[in-house]
């Protein structure tokens, strides 16, 4: 309970526009209370595992506890992932409480720290990754594995000058990455021990390029990647995005031209620089304009001269006698560097270079793959099962996993929904399965680039050939910038694909799918959803959240959600791409003819599955953005392509396709967020945690034995309050049950937010109303949540009291930990408890949380949202980049209109014949033929709408007939009649293509 009481007018916590007026002390106390309450919750979970322990809990000065209560993992000791203590940090109550502590502590620090010092922290924080890089590259965590070492010894082993090394290590110790146990004597701790690759130092020094082989080195690889080329790239964000930067810093003129190996062509694309993945901050940093990051990793555009970002890094230290020389970590391309060994054959991360040249970036390339092996599990594979109502699809429906990598996510789906072929228990009846499959299950197509498809097929053939043999799953080589070959799929699925691309490219990918969609097709996008840093009233989409936490915490949980923003900036720095807010995703989808109707996030995760339905493509937007390759609708593609061709021919630039080619991996290098391994068959299998040696199921079960006993006893703790409702309503972690229906029933879908009725919640002095207990008066409530570490996906607390929990993966992933975000219920409760809030805010978050506490089975996904039907389709949709400020206007949505209406005839025609027909003069007959050829039926079209933009555009059958278009709706019948006349030869054809 805070000692400070506040007046009801002291602080407005609900109104986004209400300035934080007074009583900073009240806010600080509230944050302090949040930390204290969260700590209590964590202690209770730990206590529940071993039974009650004496209060107060053990402290450094008290005698060692006699009970078996595990302590929270110590910062000063190396991490032991297999310990119960460490595993309990994955308990959802604990994880949510940790999130609150991190959010509140970050905010406390920002509030009380002198602002200039906070600025210094951020402005000079670049030293942290720099020092971390040396720590990892010089294998210091491995050297400290056996215990503390004097810096003299470390200097001797690494070749780094002793005084310099001491200062670098001390900076890390100051930031809690190491311990300085005595002057100049350093030891690892819980954090830096994660960088230990597990390999002997001698072998690392002999073969530094093999450091990331094996499973234990994912964190080391991740740190190496982030602190090397990504860190350097980030330093150039201003140069890349601020047009005036070159005026201020004259040397910038050179950065994208003089040192670029292909500068003469590469810097003159028709794309604006901010949309060009080959002119990203990375390109500035490494002076290699025109070369995409992946192409560069695969060896293009880097020579000894170009690679070294600023050519001002100190040369590596001269090796002393008996010292190992530090390798030129990070893929230096100095000519003296030895040719790195080829990738290990058969490794899932190995790549096949298409060029016989030696790749000077081979080390970085392999490191990237290893780093992604860790981050691939940022989102639990099982979460996809709740991301869409897959069970609602008719048997035989086709799901296309576009840019599906090696099919890891498809494997999760196919294991559940491919009918009998997906069931491991029936595999011995394969022939029978194949028959059943044809009638019963869903079919899956995994599309990717050729080299990835080859890797995927190989992996599936080894792991589950029956799914390939039965036809339930197949791989297909397909470039998602080209027309989608599978028409009218039930679902097009894009998992962490769009975040790799700037808007213009992402829009094009979506348009290709929209072109192929039928009215029944659904689009499912799996991507991170960046939460706004303010309360977000964007309520158009079912499942959209207004905020992740009530005040006084930042609505997006600030520092506790930082990971998705780091990821976002990484996408900017490397590719000019981005993670997106829900508003941005909605606008991007709308610009390509998709209306987002629902977003689903697993509790505590910021990874969303976004469902969209086809709607008319905004042709007017396409027309307005004509001339910018890729940034318009596919309907305008003909124009863009034409223009681009002209530019290329005249030496003015190049087409989008070339940029795509240069930006893309040729070797199947995993990209950010891709899964590079197939999951265990069936979602109920344990999932390998990020960055840790994966414990076996037996280990986990053993670790969980005391917890399971406690659950079986189901005895209330003496500390249990009469009501537990004031404790956070964290979802139960979820070992996924083995059968489909129960699996589906526990995975959580975000509820539709209620109408915005949230009252202004005010600080009050003293006791709280609304029946909530004042903290000082209530007995200490404690969580009775049994511990079950989360398995793939998160689950709602639908487990019945007697049900035996099955431990799953002991640790959440990096991303999931950082986004245990929806702490709203407990925060609000805590605020109420602390006397900070008068009312529990009626926010969607709180409603969701109350449903989580109810132990009711998940009722299944809500039915589709009915859509409003405007009388007229707006002529222009805002471009995605602008749309974060303004949500797009409503789209037409009677089922029929929503599905079938195409906007202007010009648009529809362009759409059909987009690549063949030039702008403005269009042949009806030809376009209808093209239309049919692409599988689009003319009776799909209800009406054509002419927007004001289209007035004056001539559309006709060629030279002979040009019909001025007038605004308004043209009935489909008359258009088709006109077309029929054309087809009958009533008009002479004169299209330039004839
Ligand atoms: C981040 S990964 C996502 C992979 C997979 N969806 C997953 O969730 O693991 C992006 C994928 O897009 C693929 N990709 C990149 N460019 C492509 C293109 N032009 N056509 C098809 N796939 C492409 C990459 O090969 C990669 O597998």
PDB file of N, CA and C and ligand atoms in Angstrom, residues 403-405 409 448-449 452 478-481 495-496 500-501 671-672 674-675, ligand 1:
ATOM      1  N   UNK A 403       5.467 -17.801 -49.284  1.00  0.00           N
ATOM      2  CA  UNK A 403       6.745 -17.487 -48.628  1.00  0.00           C
ATOM      3  C   UNK A 403       6.858 -18.307 -47.362  1.00  0.00           C
ATOM      4  N   UNK A 404       6.486 -19.558 -47.483  1.00  0.00           N
ATOM      5  CA  UNK A 404       6.322 -20.417 -46.300  1.00  0.00           C
ATOM      6  C   UNK A 404       7.601 -21.032 -45.782  1.00  0.00           C
ATOM      7  N   UNK A 405       8.736 -20.642 -46.363  1.00  0.00           N
ATOM      8  CA  UNK A 405      10.003 -21.194 -45.886  1.00  0.00           C
ATOM      9  C   UNK A 405      10.036 -22.698 -46.094  1.00  0.00           C
ATOM     10  N   UNK A 409       5.523 -23.845 -40.212  1.00  0.00           N
ATOM     11  CA  UNK A 409       4.200 -23.516 -39.689  1.00  0.00           C
ATOM     12  C   UNK A 409       3.137 -24.386 -40.338  1.00  0.00           C
ATOM     13  N   UNK A 448       7.696 -21.063 -51.992  1.00  0.00           N
ATOM     14  CA  UNK A 448       8.868 -20.236 -51.678  1.00  0.00           C
ATOM     15  C   UNK A 448       9.770 -20.229 -52.893  1.00  0.00           C
ATOM     16  N   UNK A 449      10.917 -19.626 -52.727  1.00  0.00           N
ATOM     17  CA  UNK A 449      11.885 -19.599 -53.807  1.00  0.00           C
ATOM     18  C   UNK A 449      12.489 -20.999 -53.972  1.00  0.00           C
ATOM     19  N   UNK A 452      14.745 -22.672 -51.397  1.00  0.00           N
ATOM     20  CA  UNK A 452      14.100 -22.951 -50.109  1.00  0.00           C
ATOM     21  C   UNK A 452      13.157 -24.145 -50.250  1.00  0.00           C
ATOM     22  N   UNK A 478       7.535 -20.610 -56.181  1.00  0.00           N
ATOM     23  CA  UNK A 478       6.735 -19.470 -56.626  1.00  0.00           C
ATOM     24  C   UNK A 478       7.331 -18.180 -56.082  1.00  0.00           C
ATOM     25  N   UNK A 479       7.455 -17.206 -56.941  1.00  0.00           N
ATOM     26  CA  UNK A 479       7.905 -15.870 -56.553  1.00  0.00           C
ATOM     27  C   UNK A 479       6.651 -15.063 -56.228  1.00  0.00           C
ATOM     28  N   UNK A 480       6.531 -14.632 -54.989  1.00  0.00           N
ATOM     29  CA  UNK A 480       5.260 -14.002 -54.609  1.00  0.00           C
ATOM     30  C   UNK A 480       5.037 -12.617 -55.213  1.00  0.00           C
ATOM     31  N   UNK A 481       5.982 -12.136 -55.992  1.00  0.00           N
ATOM     32  CA  UNK A 481       5.732 -10.886 -56.712  1.00  0.00           C
ATOM     33  C   UNK A 481       5.112 -11.152 -58.088  1.00  0.00           C
ATOM     34  N   UNK A 495       3.170 -15.677 -43.271  1.00  0.00           N
ATOM     35  CA  UNK A 495       3.755 -15.555 -41.927  1.00  0.00           C
ATOM     36  C   UNK A 495       5.138 -14.911 -42.007  1.00  0.00           C
ATOM     37  N   UNK A 496       5.289 -13.856 -41.244  1.00  0.00           N
ATOM     38  CA  UNK A 496       6.500 -13.015 -41.230  1.00  0.00           C
ATOM     39  C   UNK A 496       7.128 -12.839 -42.615  1.00  0.00           C
ATOM     40  N   UNK A 500       9.356  -8.180 -43.998  1.00  0.00           N
ATOM     41  CA  UNK A 500      10.638  -8.134 -44.704  1.00  0.00           C
ATOM     42  C   UNK A 500      10.678  -7.053 -45.784  1.00  0.00           C
ATOM     43  N   UNK A 501       9.524  -6.458 -46.079  1.00  0.00           N
ATOM     44  CA  UNK A 501       9.462  -5.623 -47.272  1.00  0.00           C
ATOM     45  C   UNK A 501       8.894  -4.240 -46.978  1.00  0.00           C
ATOM     46  N   UNK A 671      15.390 -15.633 -43.362  1.00  0.00           N
ATOM     47  CA  UNK A 671      15.245 -14.197 -43.129  1.00  0.00           C
ATOM     48  C   UNK A 671      14.717 -13.971 -41.725  1.00  0.00           C
ATOM     49  N   UNK A 672      14.543 -12.710 -41.359  1.00  0.00           N
ATOM     50  CA  UNK A 672      14.177 -12.410 -39.978  1.00  0.00           C
ATOM     51  C   UNK A 672      12.866 -13.076 -39.596  1.00  0.00           C
ATOM     52  N   UNK A 674      12.131 -16.160 -39.666  1.00  0.00           N
ATOM     53  CA  UNK A 674      11.766 -17.420 -40.309  1.00  0.00           C
ATOM     54  C   UNK A 674      12.113 -18.587 -39.395  1.00  0.00           C
ATOM     55  N   UNK A 675      11.365 -19.620 -39.571  1.00  0.00           N
ATOM     56  CA  UNK A 675      11.674 -20.835 -38.825  1.00  0.00           C
ATOM     57  C   UNK A 675      12.589 -21.682 -39.698  1.00  0.00           C
TER      58      UNK A 675
HETATM   59  C1  LIG B   1      10.820 -14.521 -42.760  1.00  0.00           C
HETATM   60  S1  LIG B   1      10.741 -15.839 -43.840  1.00  0.00           S
HETATM   61  C2  LIG B   1       9.237 -16.556 -43.388  1.00  0.00           C
HETATM   62  C3  LIG B   1       9.193 -17.998 -43.702  1.00  0.00           C
HETATM   63  C4  LIG B   1       7.958 -18.710 -43.159  1.00  0.00           C
HETATM   64  N1  LIG B   1       6.744 -18.070 -43.564  1.00  0.00           N
HETATM   65  C5  LIG B   1       8.064 -18.828 -41.671  1.00  0.00           C
HETATM   66  O1  LIG B   1       7.188 -18.314 -40.996  1.00  0.00           O
HETATM   67  O2  LIG B   1       9.008 -19.431 -41.189  1.00  0.00           O
HETATM   68  C6  LIG B   1      10.376 -15.113 -45.392  1.00  0.00           C
HETATM   69  C7  LIG B   1      10.342 -16.110 -46.513  1.00  0.00           C
HETATM   70  O3  LIG B   1      10.049 -15.430 -47.721  1.00  0.00           O
HETATM   71  C8  LIG B   1      10.758 -16.081 -48.741  1.00  0.00           C
HETATM   72  N2  LIG B   1      10.865 -15.209 -49.908  1.00  0.00           N
HETATM   73  C9  LIG B   1      11.637 -14.119 -50.061  1.00  0.00           C
HETATM   74  N3  LIG B   1      11.444 -13.591 -51.272  1.00  0.00           N
HETATM   75  C10 LIG B   1      10.518 -14.367 -51.893  1.00  0.00           C
HETATM   76  C11 LIG B   1       9.878 -14.312 -53.163  1.00  0.00           C
HETATM   77  N4  LIG B   1      10.142 -13.340 -54.025  1.00  0.00           N
HETATM   78  N5  LIG B   1       8.955 -15.245 -53.452  1.00  0.00           N
HETATM   79  C12 LIG B   1       8.658 -16.228 -52.564  1.00  0.00           C
HETATM   80  N6  LIG B   1       9.233 -16.319 -51.344  1.00  0.00           N
HETATM   81  C13 LIG B   1      10.148 -15.403 -51.018  1.00  0.00           C
HETATM   82  C14 LIG B   1      12.078 -16.388 -48.115  1.00  0.00           C
HETATM   83  O4  LIG B   1      12.767 -17.383 -48.840  1.00  0.00           O
HETATM   84  C15 LIG B   1      11.642 -16.831 -46.743  1.00  0.00           C
HETATM   85  O5  LIG B   1      11.430 -18.207 -46.700  1.00  0.00           O
END
